[in-house]
PDB file of C-alpha atoms and ligand atoms in Angstrom:
ATOM      1  CA  UNK A   1      30.913 -18.716 -95.764  1.00 58.00           C
ATOM      2  CA  UNK A   2      32.824 -16.086 -93.824  1.00 69.00           C
ATOM      3  CA  UNK A   3      32.778 -15.759 -90.020  1.00 94.00           C
ATOM      4  CA  UNK A   4      29.968 -13.143 -90.551  1.00 98.00           C
ATOM      5  CA  UNK A   5      26.777 -14.322 -92.080  1.00 98.00           C
ATOM      6  CA  UNK A   6      24.241 -12.187 -94.040  1.00 98.00           C
ATOM      7  CA  UNK A   7      20.698 -13.484 -93.842  1.00 99.00           C
ATOM      8  CA  UNK A   8      18.351 -11.644 -96.133  1.00 99.00           C
ATOM      9  CA  UNK A   9      14.770 -11.913 -94.752  1.00 98.00           C
ATOM     10  CA  UNK A  10      12.423 -12.830 -97.679  1.00 98.00           C
ATOM     11  CA  UNK A  11       9.712 -11.184 -95.829  1.00 98.00           C
ATOM     12  CA  UNK A  12      10.613  -8.016 -97.936  1.00 98.00           C
ATOM     13  CA  UNK A  13      11.086  -9.892-101.131  1.00 98.00           C
ATOM     14  CA  UNK A  14       8.569  -9.872-103.962  1.00 98.00           C
ATOM     15  CA  UNK A  15       6.637 -13.044-103.246  1.00 98.00           C
ATOM     16  CA  UNK A  16       5.101 -13.176-106.673  1.00 98.00           C
ATOM     17  CA  UNK A  17       8.579 -14.155-107.926  1.00 98.00           C
ATOM     18  CA  UNK A  18       9.966 -15.611-104.799  1.00 98.00           C
ATOM     19  CA  UNK A  19      12.308 -18.299-106.203  1.00 98.00           C
ATOM     20  CA  UNK A  20      14.047 -15.860-108.563  1.00 98.00           C
ATOM     21  CA  UNK A  21      14.312 -13.362-105.643  1.00 98.00           C
ATOM     22  CA  UNK A  22      15.997 -16.004-103.382  1.00 99.00           C
ATOM     23  CA  UNK A  23      18.366 -17.096-106.342  1.00 99.00           C
ATOM     24  CA  UNK A  24      19.305 -13.407-106.850  1.00 98.00           C
ATOM     25  CA  UNK A  25      20.002 -12.586-103.231  1.00 98.00           C
ATOM     26  CA  UNK A  26      22.163 -15.891-102.910  1.00 98.00           C
ATOM     27  CA  UNK A  27      24.123 -14.912-106.207  1.00 98.00           C
ATOM     28  CA  UNK A  28      24.602 -11.515-104.590  1.00 98.00           C
ATOM     29  CA  UNK A  29      26.543 -12.944-101.638  1.00 98.00           C
ATOM     30  CA  UNK A  30      24.002 -14.001 -99.096  1.00 98.00           C
ATOM     31  CA  UNK A  31      24.920 -16.717 -96.753  1.00 98.00           C
ATOM     32  CA  UNK A  32      21.486 -18.036 -95.744  1.00 98.00           C
ATOM     33  CA  UNK A  33      17.749 -17.409 -96.338  1.00 99.00           C
ATOM     34  CA  UNK A  34      15.888 -15.979 -93.451  1.00 99.00           C
ATOM     35  CA  UNK A  35      12.372 -17.249 -93.426  1.00 99.00           C
ATOM     36  CA  UNK A  36       9.914 -15.508 -91.318  1.00 98.00           C
ATOM     37  CA  UNK A  37       6.848 -17.627 -90.334  1.00 99.00           C
ATOM     38  CA  UNK A  38       3.891 -15.562 -88.725  1.00 98.00           C
ATOM     39  CA  UNK A  39       0.665 -16.835 -87.590  1.00 98.00           C
ATOM     40  CA  UNK A  40      -1.534 -13.704 -86.975  1.00 98.00           C
ATOM     41  CA  UNK A  41      -1.689 -14.904 -83.279  1.00 98.00           C
ATOM     42  CA  UNK A  42       1.805 -14.725 -81.693  1.00 98.00           C
ATOM     43  CA  UNK A  43       2.326 -11.767 -83.960  1.00 98.00           C
ATOM     44  CA  UNK A  44      -0.125  -9.524 -85.766  1.00 98.00           C
ATOM     45  CA  UNK A  45       0.737 -10.750 -89.331  1.00 98.00           C
ATOM     46  CA  UNK A  46       0.422 -13.803 -91.479  1.00 98.00           C
ATOM     47  CA  UNK A  47       3.152 -15.058 -93.775  1.00 98.00           C
ATOM     48  CA  UNK A  48       4.419 -18.502 -95.093  1.00 98.00           C
ATOM     49  CA  UNK A  49       4.757 -21.940 -94.150  1.00 98.00           C
ATOM     50  CA  UNK A  50       6.324 -25.327 -94.853  1.00 98.00           C
ATOM     51  CA  UNK A  51       4.811 -25.488 -98.394  1.00 98.00           C
ATOM     52  CA  UNK A  52       6.869 -22.440 -99.422  1.00 98.00           C
ATOM     53  CA  UNK A  53      10.018 -23.757 -97.788  1.00 99.00           C
ATOM     54  CA  UNK A  54       9.746 -27.022 -99.809  1.00 99.00           C
ATOM     55  CA  UNK A  55       8.901 -24.993-102.876  1.00 98.00           C
ATOM     56  CA  UNK A  56      12.170 -23.140-102.470  1.00 99.00           C
ATOM     57  CA  UNK A  57      14.011 -26.409-102.110  1.00 98.00           C
ATOM     58  CA  UNK A  58      12.361 -27.811-105.194  1.00 98.00           C
ATOM     59  CA  UNK A  59      13.202 -24.713-106.995  1.00 98.00           C
ATOM     60  CA  UNK A  60      16.900 -25.717-106.477  1.00 98.00           C
ATOM     61  CA  UNK A  61      17.908 -23.515-103.332  1.00 98.00           C
ATOM     62  CA  UNK A  62      20.683 -25.142-101.699  1.00 98.00           C
ATOM     63  CA  UNK A  63      21.795 -22.581 -99.044  1.00 98.00           C
ATOM     64  CA  UNK A  64      20.788 -23.067 -95.439  1.00 98.00           C
ATOM     65  CA  UNK A  65      17.216 -21.918 -94.864  1.00 99.00           C
ATOM     66  CA  UNK A  66      16.908 -20.067 -91.374  1.00 98.00           C
ATOM     67  CA  UNK A  67      13.281 -20.686 -90.257  1.00 99.00           C
ATOM     68  CA  UNK A  68      12.164 -18.029 -87.715  1.00 99.00           C
ATOM     69  CA  UNK A  69       8.956 -19.239 -86.185  1.00 99.00           C
ATOM     70  CA  UNK A  70       6.730 -16.442 -84.843  1.00 98.00           C
ATOM     71  CA  UNK A  71       3.947 -18.778 -84.283  1.00 98.00           C
ATOM     72  CA  UNK A  72       2.253 -20.351 -81.133  1.00 98.00           C
ATOM     73  CA  UNK A  73       2.229 -23.252 -80.534  1.00 96.00           C
ATOM     74  CA  UNK A  74       5.288 -24.567 -82.289  1.00 98.00           C
ATOM     75  CA  UNK A  75       5.746 -28.254 -81.791  1.00 98.00           C
ATOM     76  CA  UNK A  76       3.110 -29.704 -84.215  1.00 98.00           C
ATOM     77  CA  UNK A  77       4.708 -27.799 -87.245  1.00 98.00           C
ATOM     78  CA  UNK A  78       8.343 -28.385 -86.529  1.00 98.00           C
ATOM     79  CA  UNK A  79       8.557 -32.098 -88.308  1.00 98.00           C
ATOM     80  CA  UNK A  80       6.776 -30.449 -91.197  1.00 98.00           C
ATOM     81  CA  UNK A  81       9.485 -27.615 -91.550  1.00 99.00           C
ATOM     82  CA  UNK A  82      12.177 -30.360 -91.217  1.00 99.00           C
ATOM     83  CA  UNK A  83      10.625 -32.330 -93.984  1.00 98.00           C
ATOM     84  CA  UNK A  84      10.283 -29.113 -96.053  1.00 99.00           C
ATOM     85  CA  UNK A  85      14.156 -28.599 -95.835  1.00 99.00           C
ATOM     86  CA  UNK A  86      14.669 -26.243 -93.102  1.00 99.00           C
ATOM     87  CA  UNK A  87      18.166 -25.948 -91.800  1.00 99.00           C
ATOM     88  CA  UNK A  88      17.845 -23.813 -88.564  1.00 99.00           C
ATOM     89  CA  UNK A  89      14.545 -23.720 -86.727  1.00 99.00           C
ATOM     90  CA  UNK A  90      14.173 -21.081 -84.238  1.00 99.00           C
ATOM     91  CA  UNK A  91      11.536 -20.538 -81.728  1.00 98.00           C
ATOM     92  CA  UNK A  92      10.585 -17.941 -79.162  1.00 98.00           C
ATOM     93  CA  UNK A  93      10.574 -19.309 -75.446  1.00 98.00           C
ATOM     94  CA  UNK A  94       7.234 -17.592 -74.671  1.00 98.00           C
ATOM     95  CA  UNK A  95       5.629 -19.548 -77.682  1.00 98.00           C
ATOM     96  CA  UNK A  96       6.461 -22.950 -76.069  1.00 97.00           C
ATOM     97  CA  UNK A  97       5.015 -24.289 -72.844  1.00 97.00           C
ATOM     98  CA  UNK A  98       7.655 -26.937 -72.840  1.00 98.00           C
ATOM     99  CA  UNK A  99      10.806 -25.286 -74.260  1.00 98.00           C
ATOM    100  CA  UNK A 100      13.293 -27.980 -73.512  1.00 98.00           C
ATOM    101  CA  UNK A 101      11.135 -30.522 -75.325  1.00 98.00           C
ATOM    102  CA  UNK A 102      10.716 -28.205 -78.426  1.00 98.00           C
ATOM    103  CA  UNK A 103      14.509 -27.890 -78.768  1.00 98.00           C
ATOM    104  CA  UNK A 104      14.978 -31.667 -78.452  1.00 98.00           C
ATOM    105  CA  UNK A 105      12.114 -32.046 -81.008  1.00 98.00           C
ATOM    106  CA  UNK A 106      14.002 -29.699 -83.476  1.00 99.00           C
ATOM    107  CA  UNK A 107      17.203 -31.388 -83.048  1.00 98.00           C
ATOM    108  CA  UNK A 108      15.558 -35.025 -83.364  1.00 98.00           C
ATOM    109  CA  UNK A 109      13.905 -33.748 -86.495  1.00 98.00           C
ATOM    110  CA  UNK A 110      17.408 -33.199 -88.063  1.00 98.00           C
ATOM    111  CA  UNK A 111      17.510 -29.399 -87.794  1.00 99.00           C
ATOM    112  CA  UNK A 112      19.620 -27.018 -85.728  1.00 98.00           C
ATOM    113  CA  UNK A 113      17.558 -25.437 -82.945  1.00 98.00           C
ATOM    114  CA  UNK A 114      17.649 -21.702 -82.301  1.00 98.00           C
ATOM    115  CA  UNK A 115      16.056 -19.576 -79.631  1.00 98.00           C
ATOM    116  CA  UNK A 116      14.747 -16.068 -80.323  1.00 99.00           C
ATOM    117  CA  UNK A 117      14.138 -13.169 -77.861  1.00 98.00           C
ATOM    118  CA  UNK A 118      11.931 -10.325 -78.404  1.00 98.00           C
ATOM    119  CA  UNK A 119      13.506  -6.886 -77.525  1.00 98.00           C
ATOM    120  CA  UNK A 120      12.078  -6.712 -73.828  1.00 98.00           C
ATOM    121  CA  UNK A 121      12.210 -10.392 -73.257  1.00 98.00           C
ATOM    122  CA  UNK A 122      15.087 -11.223 -70.764  1.00 98.00           C
ATOM    123  CA  UNK A 123      17.593 -13.827 -71.616  1.00 98.00           C
ATOM    124  CA  UNK A 124      16.757 -15.915 -68.569  1.00 96.00           C
ATOM    125  CA  UNK A 125      15.713 -19.076 -70.399  1.00 96.00           C
ATOM    126  CA  UNK A 126      18.961 -19.120 -72.437  1.00 97.00           C
ATOM    127  CA  UNK A 127      20.840 -20.029 -69.323  1.00 95.00           C
ATOM    128  CA  UNK A 128      19.154 -23.388 -69.139  1.00 96.00           C
ATOM    129  CA  UNK A 129      18.845 -23.771 -73.030  1.00 97.00           C
ATOM    130  CA  UNK A 130      22.390 -22.968 -74.046  1.00 96.00           C
ATOM    131  CA  UNK A 131      23.591 -26.535 -74.374  1.00 96.00           C
ATOM    132  CA  UNK A 132      20.673 -27.205 -76.748  1.00 97.00           C
ATOM    133  CA  UNK A 133      20.867 -24.390 -79.189  1.00 98.00           C
ATOM    134  CA  UNK A 134      22.949 -23.726 -82.263  1.00 98.00           C
ATOM    135  CA  UNK A 135      21.657 -20.220 -82.648  1.00 98.00           C
ATOM    136  CA  UNK A 136      20.429 -17.316 -80.486  1.00 98.00           C
ATOM    137  CA  UNK A 137      18.448 -14.730 -82.283  1.00 99.00           C
ATOM    138  CA  UNK A 138      17.885 -11.340 -80.753  1.00 99.00           C
ATOM    139  CA  UNK A 139      14.983  -9.208 -82.142  1.00 99.00           C
ATOM    140  CA  UNK A 140      15.956  -5.665 -82.425  1.00 99.00           C
ATOM    141  CA  UNK A 141      12.370  -4.689 -83.495  1.00 98.00           C
ATOM    142  CA  UNK A 142       9.039  -6.006 -82.282  1.00 98.00           C
ATOM    143  CA  UNK A 143       8.415  -8.909 -84.495  1.00 98.00           C
ATOM    144  CA  UNK A 144       5.549  -8.870 -87.126  1.00 98.00           C
ATOM    145  CA  UNK A 145       6.760  -6.491 -89.765  1.00 98.00           C
ATOM    146  CA  UNK A 146       9.767  -5.617 -92.012  1.00 98.00           C
ATOM    147  CA  UNK A 147      11.004  -2.023 -92.361  1.00 98.00           C
ATOM    148  CA  UNK A 148      11.035  -1.027 -88.587  1.00 98.00           C
ATOM    149  CA  UNK A 149      13.669   0.979 -86.796  1.00 98.00           C
ATOM    150  CA  UNK A 150      16.515  -0.673 -84.952  1.00 98.00           C
ATOM    151  CA  UNK A 151      15.954  -0.577 -81.084  1.00 98.00           C
ATOM    152  CA  UNK A 152      19.218   0.688 -79.723  1.00 98.00           C
ATOM    153  CA  UNK A 153      19.096  -0.897 -76.183  1.00 98.00           C
ATOM    154  CA  UNK A 154      19.270  -4.357 -77.931  1.00 98.00           C
ATOM    155  CA  UNK A 155      23.022  -3.710 -78.376  1.00 98.00           C
ATOM    156  CA  UNK A 156      23.502  -4.151 -74.588  1.00 98.00           C
ATOM    157  CA  UNK A 157      21.703  -7.463 -74.914  1.00 98.00           C
ATOM    158  CA  UNK A 158      23.756  -8.639 -77.746  1.00 98.00           C
ATOM    159  CA  UNK A 159      26.843  -7.925 -75.469  1.00 98.00           C
ATOM    160  CA  UNK A 160      25.054 -10.095 -72.660  1.00 98.00           C
ATOM    161  CA  UNK A 161      24.343 -12.876 -75.005  1.00 98.00           C
ATOM    162  CA  UNK A 162      27.868 -12.916 -76.403  1.00 98.00           C
ATOM    163  CA  UNK A 163      29.261 -13.374 -73.020  1.00 97.00           C
ATOM    164  CA  UNK A 164      26.988 -16.246 -72.304  1.00 97.00           C
ATOM    165  CA  UNK A 165      27.768 -17.987 -75.648  1.00 97.00           C
ATOM    166  CA  UNK A 166      31.459 -17.424 -75.217  1.00 96.00           C
ATOM    167  CA  UNK A 167      31.348 -19.196 -71.816  1.00 93.00           C
ATOM    168  CA  UNK A 168      29.893 -22.200 -73.477  1.00 87.00           C
ATOM    169  CA  UNK A 169      32.716 -23.019 -75.910  1.00 91.00           C
ATOM    170  CA  UNK A 170      30.420 -24.275 -78.610  1.00 88.00           C
ATOM    171  CA  UNK A 171      29.591 -23.261 -82.205  1.00 93.00           C
ATOM    172  CA  UNK A 172      26.592 -21.003 -81.518  1.00 98.00           C
ATOM    173  CA  UNK A 173      25.563 -18.358 -83.962  1.00 98.00           C
ATOM    174  CA  UNK A 174      24.502 -14.905 -82.405  1.00 98.00           C
ATOM    175  CA  UNK A 175      21.887 -13.398 -84.927  1.00 99.00           C
ATOM    176  CA  UNK A 176      20.367  -9.914 -84.698  1.00 99.00           C
ATOM    177  CA  UNK A 177      16.972  -9.420 -86.597  1.00 99.00           C
ATOM    178  CA  UNK A 178      15.204  -6.206 -87.309  1.00 98.00           C
ATOM    179  CA  UNK A 179      16.358  -2.847 -88.506  1.00 98.00           C
ATOM    180  CA  UNK A 180      19.810  -3.973 -89.622  1.00 99.00           C
ATOM    181  CA  UNK A 181      21.263  -1.537 -92.261  1.00 98.00           C
ATOM    182  CA  UNK A 182      24.566  -0.676 -93.754  1.00 98.00           C
ATOM    183  CA  UNK A 183      24.985   2.190 -91.250  1.00 98.00           C
ATOM    184  CA  UNK A 184      24.424   0.247 -88.051  1.00 98.00           C
ATOM    185  CA  UNK A 185      25.732  -3.343 -88.862  1.00 98.00           C
ATOM    186  CA  UNK A 186      29.272  -2.387 -87.678  1.00 98.00           C
ATOM    187  CA  UNK A 187      28.085  -1.418 -84.244  1.00 98.00           C
ATOM    188  CA  UNK A 188      25.916  -4.577 -84.050  1.00 98.00           C
ATOM    189  CA  UNK A 189      28.935  -6.674 -84.905  1.00 98.00           C
ATOM    190  CA  UNK A 190      31.089  -4.846 -82.373  1.00 98.00           C
ATOM    191  CA  UNK A 191      28.620  -5.713 -79.651  1.00 98.00           C
ATOM    192  CA  UNK A 192      29.195  -9.345 -80.635  1.00 98.00           C
ATOM    193  CA  UNK A 193      26.841 -10.625 -83.316  1.00 98.00           C
ATOM    194  CA  UNK A 194      27.942 -12.711 -86.005  1.00 98.00           C
ATOM    195  CA  UNK A 195      24.792 -13.227 -88.241  1.00 98.00           C
ATOM    196  CA  UNK A 196      22.616 -10.473 -89.511  1.00 99.00           C
ATOM    197  CA  UNK A 197      19.104 -10.619 -90.737  1.00 99.00           C
ATOM    198  CA  UNK A 198      18.312  -7.789 -93.265  1.00 98.00           C
ATOM    199  CA  UNK A 199      14.983  -7.488 -95.035  1.00 98.00           C
ATOM    200  CA  UNK A 200      14.171  -4.064 -96.305  1.00 98.00           C
ATOM    201  CA  UNK A 201      17.800  -3.061 -96.331  1.00 98.00           C
ATOM    202  CA  UNK A 202      18.563  -5.568 -98.994  1.00 98.00           C
ATOM    203  CA  UNK A 203      15.337  -6.249-100.865  1.00 98.00           C
ATOM    204  CA  UNK A 204      14.365  -2.566-100.771  1.00 98.00           C
ATOM    205  CA  UNK A 205      17.453  -1.834-103.012  1.00 98.00           C
ATOM    206  CA  UNK A 206      17.973  -2.330-106.722  1.00 97.00           C
ATOM    207  CA  UNK A 207      21.442  -3.979-106.552  1.00 98.00           C
ATOM    208  CA  UNK A 208      21.530  -6.640-103.897  1.00 98.00           C
ATOM    209  CA  UNK A 209      25.324  -7.601-104.560  1.00 98.00           C
ATOM    210  CA  UNK A 210      26.148  -3.851-103.983  1.00 98.00           C
ATOM    211  CA  UNK A 211      24.164  -3.683-100.646  1.00 98.00           C
ATOM    212  CA  UNK A 212      25.603  -6.943 -99.423  1.00 98.00           C
ATOM    213  CA  UNK A 213      29.190  -6.090-100.271  1.00 98.00           C
ATOM    214  CA  UNK A 214      28.636  -2.613 -98.622  1.00 98.00           C
ATOM    215  CA  UNK A 215      27.417  -4.554 -95.451  1.00 98.00           C
ATOM    216  CA  UNK A 216      30.479  -6.832 -95.503  1.00 98.00           C
ATOM    217  CA  UNK A 217      32.777  -4.031 -96.015  1.00 98.00           C
ATOM    218  CA  UNK A 218      31.579  -2.570 -92.590  1.00 98.00           C
ATOM    219  CA  UNK A 219      32.247  -5.878 -90.987  1.00 97.00           C
ATOM    220  CA  UNK A 220      35.981  -5.446 -91.835  1.00 84.00           C
TER     221      UNK A 220
HETATM  222  C1  DX5 B   1      10.293  -9.346 -88.281  1.00 62.01           C
HETATM  223  C2  DX5 B   1      11.136 -10.223 -88.877  1.00 62.01           C
HETATM  224  C3  DX5 B   1      12.465  -9.746 -89.445  1.00 62.01           C
HETATM  225  C4  DX5 B   1      12.155  -8.746 -90.538  1.00 62.01           C
HETATM  226  C5  DX5 B   1      13.256  -7.898 -90.785  1.00 62.01           C
HETATM  227  O1  DX5 B   1       9.240  -9.926 -87.347  1.00 62.01           O
HETATM  228  O2  DX5 B   1      11.569 -11.401 -87.844  1.00 62.01           O
HETATM  229  O3  DX5 B   1      13.014 -10.885 -90.043  1.00 62.01           O
HETATM  230  O4  DX5 B   1      11.657  -9.216 -91.790  1.00 62.01           O
HETATM  231  O5  DX5 B   1      12.983  -6.878 -91.574  1.00 62.01           O
HETATM  232  P1  DX5 B   1      13.927  -5.591 -91.491  1.00 62.01           P
HETATM  233  O6  DX5 B   1      15.261  -6.006 -91.921  1.00 62.01           O
HETATM  234  O7  DX5 B   1      13.176  -4.859 -92.650  1.00 62.01           O
HETATM  235  O8  DX5 B   1      13.797  -4.864 -90.269  1.00 62.01           O
HETATM  236 ZN1   ZN B   2      13.012 -12.942 -88.453  1.00 62.01          ZN
END
């Protein structure tokens, strides 16, 4: 893995042949599998759960699985995702009444905790949670759907989060999720991100390896 991680969101994959899609995107150079979990409550869409995560592991996927929970509440399902083979489990602070407890639960379950912020949600809770997270995810679209436009003001937020993380001197990934494409990935990296979720920009193309290598070329 390089210092920059590319995380294809399987939300835009062909679910009828998901195992093969994940194999293909990993063979094409992806670093981790971004796994979007939606509940038609926290977000207006419904996707996949621990059974599908487990199925990917049984299929033979060995890359880290980056589970992004857009569900509320979160605590009951966290051990299920840990058993299903999740690597990172990322939650939104506004989806957990007791965030500190939730982050502990993810760690105790054997996974790496992440904290996700919607575009207009301030980073306030990160100040108190920074010593407990291994990943900070900044949404650059409103969560719920793939294929939306990147919201430019999130670049300032990436800079703000980068400054907070650097002050911590720990290995914390800074991930940007939503509307990431070949033509904006360099600007997002320049603002301080090191992990890039891309769904439609990768799965919407015919040649995943070509798309991922074009993204990497922009990262220098
Ligand atoms: C949106 C999801 C994203 C989404 C990204 O709620 O969290 O991971 O799939 O899709 P693109 O890259 O198409 O914006
Ligand atoms: Zn996501």
